[in-house]
Structures are given as structure tokens and as C-alpha cells.
C-alpha positions as a printed Julia matrix, in Angstrom:
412×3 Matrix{Float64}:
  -2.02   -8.88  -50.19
   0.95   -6.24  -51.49
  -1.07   -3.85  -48.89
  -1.93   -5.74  -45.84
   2.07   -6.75  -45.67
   3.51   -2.83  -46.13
   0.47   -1.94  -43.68
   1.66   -4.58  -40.82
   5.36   -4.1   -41.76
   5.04    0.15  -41.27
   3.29   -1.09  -37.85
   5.65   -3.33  -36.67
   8.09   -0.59  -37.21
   6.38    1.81  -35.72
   6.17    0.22  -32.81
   9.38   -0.9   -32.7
  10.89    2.64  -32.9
   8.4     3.56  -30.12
  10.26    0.58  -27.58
  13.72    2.11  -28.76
  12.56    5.2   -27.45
  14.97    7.1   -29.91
  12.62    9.19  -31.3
   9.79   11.19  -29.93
   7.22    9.16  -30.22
   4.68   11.28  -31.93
   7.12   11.76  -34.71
   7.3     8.0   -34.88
   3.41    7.92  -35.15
   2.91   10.32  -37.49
   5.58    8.85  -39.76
   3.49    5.87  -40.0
   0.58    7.4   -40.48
   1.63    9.5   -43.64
   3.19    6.16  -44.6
   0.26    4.52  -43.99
  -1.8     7.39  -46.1
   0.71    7.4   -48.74
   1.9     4.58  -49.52
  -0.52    1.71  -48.96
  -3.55    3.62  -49.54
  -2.56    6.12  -52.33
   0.11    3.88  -54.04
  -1.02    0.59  -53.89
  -5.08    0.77  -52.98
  -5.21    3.95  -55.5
  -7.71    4.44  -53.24
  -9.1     8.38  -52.03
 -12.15    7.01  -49.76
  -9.8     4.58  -47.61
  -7.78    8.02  -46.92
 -10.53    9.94  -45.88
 -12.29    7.21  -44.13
  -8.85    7.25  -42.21
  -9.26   10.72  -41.3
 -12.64   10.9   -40.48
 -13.63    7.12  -39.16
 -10.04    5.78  -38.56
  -9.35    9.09  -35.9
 -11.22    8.85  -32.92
 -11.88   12.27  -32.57
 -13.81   11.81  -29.08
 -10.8    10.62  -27.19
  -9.11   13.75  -29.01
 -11.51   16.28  -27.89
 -11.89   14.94  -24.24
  -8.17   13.98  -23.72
  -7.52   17.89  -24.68
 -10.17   19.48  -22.82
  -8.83   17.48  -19.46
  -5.48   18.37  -20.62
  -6.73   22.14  -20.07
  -8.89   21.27  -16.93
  -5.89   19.8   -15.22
  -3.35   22.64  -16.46
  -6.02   25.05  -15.19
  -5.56   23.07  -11.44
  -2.01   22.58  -11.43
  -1.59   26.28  -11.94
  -3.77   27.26   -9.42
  -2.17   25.26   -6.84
  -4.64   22.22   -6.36
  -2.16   19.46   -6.34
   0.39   20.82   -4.41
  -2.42   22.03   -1.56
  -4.1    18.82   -1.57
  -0.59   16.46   -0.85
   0.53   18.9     1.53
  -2.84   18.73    2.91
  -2.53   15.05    3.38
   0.91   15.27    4.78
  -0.5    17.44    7.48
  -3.42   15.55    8.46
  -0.8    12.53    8.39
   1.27   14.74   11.21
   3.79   14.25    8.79
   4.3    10.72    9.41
   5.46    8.84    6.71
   3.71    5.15    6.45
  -0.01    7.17    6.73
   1.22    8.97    4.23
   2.23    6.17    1.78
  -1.38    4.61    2.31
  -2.7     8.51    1.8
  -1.11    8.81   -1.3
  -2.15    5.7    -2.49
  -5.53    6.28   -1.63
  -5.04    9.22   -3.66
  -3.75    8.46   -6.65
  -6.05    5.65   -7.26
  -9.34    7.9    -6.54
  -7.64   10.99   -8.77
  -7.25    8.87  -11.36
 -10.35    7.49  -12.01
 -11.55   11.38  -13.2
  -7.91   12.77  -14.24
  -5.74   10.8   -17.11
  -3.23    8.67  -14.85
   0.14   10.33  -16.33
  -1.1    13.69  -15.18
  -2.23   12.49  -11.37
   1.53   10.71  -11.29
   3.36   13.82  -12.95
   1.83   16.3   -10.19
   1.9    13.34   -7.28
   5.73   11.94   -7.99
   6.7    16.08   -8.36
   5.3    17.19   -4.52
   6.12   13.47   -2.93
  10.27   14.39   -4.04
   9.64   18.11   -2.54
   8.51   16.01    0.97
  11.0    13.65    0.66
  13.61   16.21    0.64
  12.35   18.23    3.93
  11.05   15.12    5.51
  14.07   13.06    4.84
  12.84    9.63    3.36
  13.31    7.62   -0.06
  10.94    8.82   -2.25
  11.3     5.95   -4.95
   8.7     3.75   -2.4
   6.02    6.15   -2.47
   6.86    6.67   -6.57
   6.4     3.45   -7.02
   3.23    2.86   -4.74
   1.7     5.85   -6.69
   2.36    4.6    -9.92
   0.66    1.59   -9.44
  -2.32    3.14   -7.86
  -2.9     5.65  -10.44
  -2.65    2.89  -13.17
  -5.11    0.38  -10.56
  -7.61    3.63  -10.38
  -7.58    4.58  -14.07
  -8.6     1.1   -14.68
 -11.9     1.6   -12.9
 -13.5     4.32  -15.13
 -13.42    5.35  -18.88
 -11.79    8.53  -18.21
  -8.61    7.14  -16.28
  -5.76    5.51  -18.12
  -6.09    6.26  -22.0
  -6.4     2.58  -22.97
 -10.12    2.94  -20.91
 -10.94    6.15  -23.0
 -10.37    4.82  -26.58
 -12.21    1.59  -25.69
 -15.26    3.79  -23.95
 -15.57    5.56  -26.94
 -14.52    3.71  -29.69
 -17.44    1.25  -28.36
 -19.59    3.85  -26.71
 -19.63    2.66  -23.22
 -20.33    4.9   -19.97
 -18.75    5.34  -16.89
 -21.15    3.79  -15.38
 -20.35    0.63  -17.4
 -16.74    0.34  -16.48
 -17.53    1.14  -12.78
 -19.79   -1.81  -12.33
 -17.81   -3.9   -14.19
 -13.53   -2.89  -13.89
 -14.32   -1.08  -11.26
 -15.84   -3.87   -8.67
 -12.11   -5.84   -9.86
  -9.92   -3.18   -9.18
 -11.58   -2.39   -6.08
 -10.3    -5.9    -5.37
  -6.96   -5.32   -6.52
  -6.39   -2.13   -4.75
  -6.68   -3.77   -1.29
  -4.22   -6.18   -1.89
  -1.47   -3.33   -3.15
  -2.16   -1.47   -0.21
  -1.49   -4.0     2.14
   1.83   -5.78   -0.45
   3.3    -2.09   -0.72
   2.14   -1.38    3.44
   4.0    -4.37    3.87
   7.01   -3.77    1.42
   7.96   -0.58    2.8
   6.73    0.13    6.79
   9.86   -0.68    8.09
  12.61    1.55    6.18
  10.13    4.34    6.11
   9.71    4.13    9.99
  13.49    4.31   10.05
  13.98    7.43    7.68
  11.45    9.09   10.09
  13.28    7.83   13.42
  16.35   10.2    12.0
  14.84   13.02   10.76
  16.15   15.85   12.05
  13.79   17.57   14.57
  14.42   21.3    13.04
  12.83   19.34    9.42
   9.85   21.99    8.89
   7.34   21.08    5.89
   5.37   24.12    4.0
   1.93   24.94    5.11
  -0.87   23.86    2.31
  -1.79   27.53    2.04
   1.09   28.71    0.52
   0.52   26.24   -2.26
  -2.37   28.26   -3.12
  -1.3    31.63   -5.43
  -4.6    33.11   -5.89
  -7.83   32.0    -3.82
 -10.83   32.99   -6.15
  -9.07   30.91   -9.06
  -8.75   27.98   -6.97
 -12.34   27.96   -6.06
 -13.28   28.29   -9.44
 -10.67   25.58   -9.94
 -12.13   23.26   -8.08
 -15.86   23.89   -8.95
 -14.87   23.38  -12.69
 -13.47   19.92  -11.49
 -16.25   19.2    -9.69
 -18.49   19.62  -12.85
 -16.14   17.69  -14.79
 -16.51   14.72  -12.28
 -20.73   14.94  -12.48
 -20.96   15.33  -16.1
 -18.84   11.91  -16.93
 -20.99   10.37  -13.9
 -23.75   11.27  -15.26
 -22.94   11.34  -19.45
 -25.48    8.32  -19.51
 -28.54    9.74  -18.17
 -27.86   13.44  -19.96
 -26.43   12.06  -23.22
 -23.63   13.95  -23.42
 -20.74   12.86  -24.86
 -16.92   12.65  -23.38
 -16.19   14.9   -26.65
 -18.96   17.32  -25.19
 -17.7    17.39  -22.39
 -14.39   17.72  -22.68
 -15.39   20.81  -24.16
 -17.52   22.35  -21.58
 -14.66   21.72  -19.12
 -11.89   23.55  -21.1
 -14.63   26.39  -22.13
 -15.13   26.69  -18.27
 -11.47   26.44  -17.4
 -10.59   28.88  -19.81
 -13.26   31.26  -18.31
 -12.02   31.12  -15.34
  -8.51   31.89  -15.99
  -9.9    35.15  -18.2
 -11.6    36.53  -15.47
  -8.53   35.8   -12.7
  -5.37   36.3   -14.85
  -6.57   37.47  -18.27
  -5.58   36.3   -21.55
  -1.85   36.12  -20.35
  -2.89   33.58  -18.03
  -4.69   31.54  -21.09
  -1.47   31.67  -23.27
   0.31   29.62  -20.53
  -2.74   27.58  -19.9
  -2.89   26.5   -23.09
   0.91   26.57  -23.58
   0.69   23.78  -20.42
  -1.02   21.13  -22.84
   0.96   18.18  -24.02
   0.19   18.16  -27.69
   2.88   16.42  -28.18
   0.54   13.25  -26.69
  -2.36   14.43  -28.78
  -0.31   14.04  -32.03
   0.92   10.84  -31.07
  -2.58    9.67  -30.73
  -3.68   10.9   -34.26
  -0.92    9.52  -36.07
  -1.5     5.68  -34.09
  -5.49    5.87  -34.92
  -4.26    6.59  -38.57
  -1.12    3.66  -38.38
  -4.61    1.31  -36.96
  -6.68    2.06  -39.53
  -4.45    1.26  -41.96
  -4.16   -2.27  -40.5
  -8.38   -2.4   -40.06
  -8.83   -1.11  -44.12
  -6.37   -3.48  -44.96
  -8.07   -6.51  -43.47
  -4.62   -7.35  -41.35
  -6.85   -6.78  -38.2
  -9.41   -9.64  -39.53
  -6.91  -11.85  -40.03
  -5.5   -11.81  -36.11
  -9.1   -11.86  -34.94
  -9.76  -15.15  -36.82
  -6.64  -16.3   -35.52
  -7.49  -15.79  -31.76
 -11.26  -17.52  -32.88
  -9.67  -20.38  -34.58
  -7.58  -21.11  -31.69
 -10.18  -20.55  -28.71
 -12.64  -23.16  -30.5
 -15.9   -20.56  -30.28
 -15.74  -21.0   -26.35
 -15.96  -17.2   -25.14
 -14.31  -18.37  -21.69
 -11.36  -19.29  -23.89
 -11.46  -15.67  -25.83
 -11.16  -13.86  -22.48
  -8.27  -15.58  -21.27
  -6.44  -15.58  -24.71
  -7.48  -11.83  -24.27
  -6.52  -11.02  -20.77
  -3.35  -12.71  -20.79
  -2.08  -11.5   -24.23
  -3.08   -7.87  -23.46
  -1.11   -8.5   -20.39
   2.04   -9.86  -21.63
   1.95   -7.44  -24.42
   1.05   -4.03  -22.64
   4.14   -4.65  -20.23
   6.29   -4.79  -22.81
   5.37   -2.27  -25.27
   3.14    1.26  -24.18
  -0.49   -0.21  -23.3
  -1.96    2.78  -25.43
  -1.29    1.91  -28.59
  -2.04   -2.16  -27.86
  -5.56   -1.25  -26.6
  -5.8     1.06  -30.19
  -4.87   -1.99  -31.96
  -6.76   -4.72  -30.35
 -10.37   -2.55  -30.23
 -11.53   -3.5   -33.9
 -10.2    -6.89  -33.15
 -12.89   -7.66  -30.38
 -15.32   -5.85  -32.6
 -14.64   -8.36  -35.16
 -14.56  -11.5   -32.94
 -17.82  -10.98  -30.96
 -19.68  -10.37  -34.95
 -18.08  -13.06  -36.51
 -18.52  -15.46  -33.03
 -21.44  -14.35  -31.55
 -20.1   -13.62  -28.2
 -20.33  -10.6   -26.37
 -18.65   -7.55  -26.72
 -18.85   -6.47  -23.21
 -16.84   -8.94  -21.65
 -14.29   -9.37  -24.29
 -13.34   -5.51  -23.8
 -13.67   -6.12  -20.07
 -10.84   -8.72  -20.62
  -8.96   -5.72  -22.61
  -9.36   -3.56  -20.01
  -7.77   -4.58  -17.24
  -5.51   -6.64  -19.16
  -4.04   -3.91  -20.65
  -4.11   -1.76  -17.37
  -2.85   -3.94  -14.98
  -0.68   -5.7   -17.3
   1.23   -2.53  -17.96
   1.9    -2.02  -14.09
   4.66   -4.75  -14.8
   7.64   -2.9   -16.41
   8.71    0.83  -15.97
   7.63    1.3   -19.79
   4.79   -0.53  -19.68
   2.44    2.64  -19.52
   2.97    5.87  -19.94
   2.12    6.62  -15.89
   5.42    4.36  -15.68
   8.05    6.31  -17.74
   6.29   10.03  -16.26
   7.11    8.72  -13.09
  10.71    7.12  -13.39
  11.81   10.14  -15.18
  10.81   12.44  -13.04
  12.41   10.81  -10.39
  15.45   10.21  -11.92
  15.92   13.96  -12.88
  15.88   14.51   -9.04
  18.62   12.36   -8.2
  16.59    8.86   -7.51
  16.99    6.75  -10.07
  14.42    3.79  -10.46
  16.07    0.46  -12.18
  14.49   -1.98  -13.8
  15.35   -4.59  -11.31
  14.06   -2.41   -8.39
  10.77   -1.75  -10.53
């Protein structure tokens, strides 16, 4: 008892400090996870195997090992110039009007984001859309805003998206194939309707920002995005691969560890033979371990509530209160997962609730599928809501922010 209340009590707090936002969060994470280690394992479980179960069973070291090797996939593009060549790409195609380009970059972000983590596609997207707001004279903040949803709507479609998809894809083994046919058909759905609420939104102030542009307003040409040719071929093959092995993981058996792997092995190759080992040092320097930490240190913080039994207790809670009906289940699901993820970061909700659906589909009978369906998108969509209700949300904000365009609450 003495160990299930320090091990929900060190949670809580973690994820208080993580709302504050005074902290780095990854510091906050690994706090609680040496807490966790020390103190309610070691001091009051006296208990060695519950610690090393924690660092062996309680990590999930496949959403490590692909998050990284996509992490060094995507640095690999961005240096190369993909990003910047595609959107100015688009915005030439477009003829530089503005409204096509809104419903480009849409279309963009949700389709990048169903093979590239969702804060990335934002970070690069939000980054070029202030460069064309400044020489085509418009508001940025609408197309922000229109790509932040997208990317969050696209990641929601595939395992290999938005992060909450990857732990539950691999925490519970499922394919992309799986979350295609099932999240994917929804936000399909979904995506129409946000094209035509933010086409609707935003058409007319856009038009007017392009009625007074000035006529001299000259926008880059998408070659000179592109530094060095052979690595952006090489580039682009690599992410090619990338997108055929996780359509395909199924049928070959590899897994999204594997292949994260193979990706950063072949991105890594590629810079060696175009820029040398200088150009791996910043490569590798690109990679936000900072994330990866924070992700080690929650999986630790979760098993300590899953060894601890605190995790049983909330999943016969949400049983007890359904009745056994598994329609009930998925709306209790859905809607908590929504309220919750756009209020706190959706990441570490979707870390928590995974051994909770485990444990209500044993105890209940039900199935598991459709109960992490329900997590899915209600943690996805749900944390469209509020700027810090996924990490896609606060990328974006800040970024635009630091360039002069503020995004409130109230206008989120």
C-alpha cells in the first residue's frame, strides 16, 4: 500500500511539473524515474528484480530505437535541403497564391506525418511557411495553425506518426497496416472536414494579404534549397526505404526497432560518402536526445505505477463503472483520453493508459484492438485542442512566437 501511494504521488508530480513547464521536461522524467527506482522499489519493495524488470520490460526500447533512428533519417533530410525544396516546391506549383497553398500545406503535413514523427514535419513546415510569409506578405499564424492540426490528424493514421501511435504499436505489437485500416479510414474522415473548416476560416484574409502584396515580392527558387544534389538523392531514396519497410514490417517481420536501425545505418552512409565524418558529427549532433531521455525516464515513472499494482486499480475502476459493456469502455476511453491529452502532453497519457487496456480487455474479455483504437485517436485528436496538448502544438507556437507571431491561447 506504502508503495503504490509514493509510486502515484512521484507521478502525479511528475506530471504536474511537466504542465508548469518550469523545468525541462526530461529532467522532470528522469527525476521520477530514479525516484521511482530508488525509493519505492529499493526502499520500500527491497526489491532488485522490480528494478531491473523496470529497465529491461518497463523501457520500451523499440519506440527508443525507431524514434532515434528517424530522428537521424529526418536530420539527414533537413540537412540536405528536402523540406525546404519540397514547400518551396509547392509554393511554386501554387503560383504563389496563398489559399492553394494553405490546402497544399495541409495536404502535406498530414501525408508527411504519417511516415515522419509529427513535431519534426511541424518544426521544418512552421520554419519555411514564416520564411514565405515574410516575402509573400501574409499572416503566417493561419497556415501554423492549419499545419499543426494536420500533422497531428496524419500522425494519427499510422504507428509511426505522433509518438502516442508508436508506443501503443509496439508496446502491443501492432503494424502499420493495422492502424491504417482502422485510425486511418477515421482520420481520413476527419481530414476532409479540417480542410474545408480551416478553407473556410481563413480564404478571405489570406485573399486580402495577397491583393497587397507588393508586385516586386520575389520568392526563392526550390533549387537553391538544395546544397548538394547527390546527398539529396540519396536523401530521398533512404526515405523512400524507410516508408516501404514500415509498409511492409508485417509481411517481412521486421521490427520498427530494426528498422529504425537500417534507416540511420543508411543515413549515416550516406552522409560519409557526401560530407565525411564532419558531416556525421552534426548529423548526429541534430538529434533531440533531449526527447529520447524524456521518454526513458516516463516508461520507468509507468512502470513503477504497473509493478506497483496502481495501474490495476484504475483499470478496475473504468470496468466497474462501464458494467462489462465494451461499447461503454470505448467511450469512457475515447472521451477521457480526450479530455486528458488536451490538457496535459498526449505522450505520456498514452504511456500511462497502455497497460491499463491490457489489463481491462484480460480481466473483461473484450478486445484489445478496439479499446487501443479508442486510445488512439482519443489521445491524437484530443490533443489538437490546446496549444500544449501535444508536443506538435508547443514546436509550433514557439517557433512562431520567436519570429514575431505570437499564438494565444484564445486564438488557438
Amino acid at each position: 500500500m506504502t508503495a503504490q501511494i509514493l509510486a502515484a504521488v512521484i507521478f502525479v508530480g511528475m506530471f504536474a511539473l511537466i504542465i508548469m513547464d518550469k523545468f525541462e521536461r526530461q529532467y522532470v522524467t528522469l527525476g521520477s524515474a530514479a525516484l521511482v527506482l530508488v525509493v519505492v522499489f529499493g526502499i520500500c519493495m527491497h526489491s532488485w528484480d522490480a528494478i531491473t524488470n523496470a529497465l529491461n520490460l518497463g523501457v520500451n526500447w523499440s519506440t527508443i530505437f525507431f524514434i532515434t533512428g528517424m530522428m537521424i533519417m529526418v536530420e539527414g533530410l533537413g540537412k540536405s535541403g528536402f523540406f525546404r525544396w519540397l514547400c518551396l516546391s509547392l509554393a511554386k506549383a501554387t503560383h504563389y497564391h496563398v489559399v492553394p497553398l494553405l490546402v497544399c500545406f495541409m495536404a502535406m503535413a498530414a501525408f508527411l506525418a504519417m511516415f515522419i514523427d509529427s513535431i519534426t514535419v511541424v518544426l521544418f513546415l512552421a520554419t519555411v511557411t514564416l520564411e514565405l510569409a515574410q516575402i509573400l506578405c501574409f499572416d503566417p499564424v493561419p497556415m501554423i495553425l492549419s499545419e499543426v492540426f494536420c500533422a497531428n490528424l496524419g500522425g494519427a493514421a499510422t504507428m509511426c506518426g505522433d509518438p502516442p501511435n508508436i508506443i501503443i504499436g509496439t508496446a502491443l505489437g501492432y503494424t502499420f497496416t493495422d492502424f491504417i485500416q482502422n485510425t486511418g479510414v477515421i482520420v481520413g474522415i476527419c481530414f476532409v472536414f479540417v480542410l474545408i473548416f480551416f478553407w473556410l476560416c481563413f480564404r478571405k484574409p489570406l485573399k486580402a494579404s495577397e491583393a497587397a502584396r507588393p508586385a516586386d515580392a520575389v520568392c526563392p527558387a526550390p533549387a537553391t534549397a538544395i546544397a548538394d544534389r547527390k546527398a539529396f538523392i540519396a536523401d530521398v531514396v533512404v526515405f523512400l526505404i524507410a516508408v516501404a519497410l514500415l509498409v511492409t514490417h508485417a509481411q517481412t517481420r521486421l521490427t520498427v526497432a530494426c528498422i529504425g536501425v537500417i534507416v540511420a545505418a543508411l543515413t549515416l552512409l550516406v552522409t560519409v560518402c557526401t560530407n565525411g565524418s564532419a558531416g556525421v558529427k552534426d548529423v548526429l549532433r541534430g538529434v533531440d536526445y533531449k526527447t529520447l531521455l524524456f521518454f526513458i525516464g516516463l516508461f520507468i515513472s509507468v512502470a513503477g505505477l504497473e509493478q506497483t499494482g496502481v495501474l490495476k486499480l484504475i483499470a478496475q475502476f473504468i470496468s466497474s463503472i462501464s458494467g462489462g459493456s465494451i461499447k461503454a469502455v470505448i467511450v469512457i476511453i475515447l472521451l477521457l483520453s480526450a479530455v486528458c491529452s488536451a490538457l496535459i502532453d498526449n505522450i505520456p497519457f498514452a504511456a500511462t493508459m497502455v497497460p491499463v487496456i491490457q489489463s481491462i480487455a484480460a480481466t473483461q474479455g473484450m478486445d484489445l484492438r478496439v479499446i487501443a483504437w479508442a486510445l488512439s485517436l482519443g489521445t491524437d485528436l484530443g490533443g489538437n485542442a490546446t496549444p500544449i496538448g501535444a508536443s506538435a502544438n508547443v514546436v509550433a507556437t514557439s517557433v512562431s512566437a520567436k519570429s514575431g507571431h505570437p499564438i494565444s491561447w484564445g486564438k488557438y
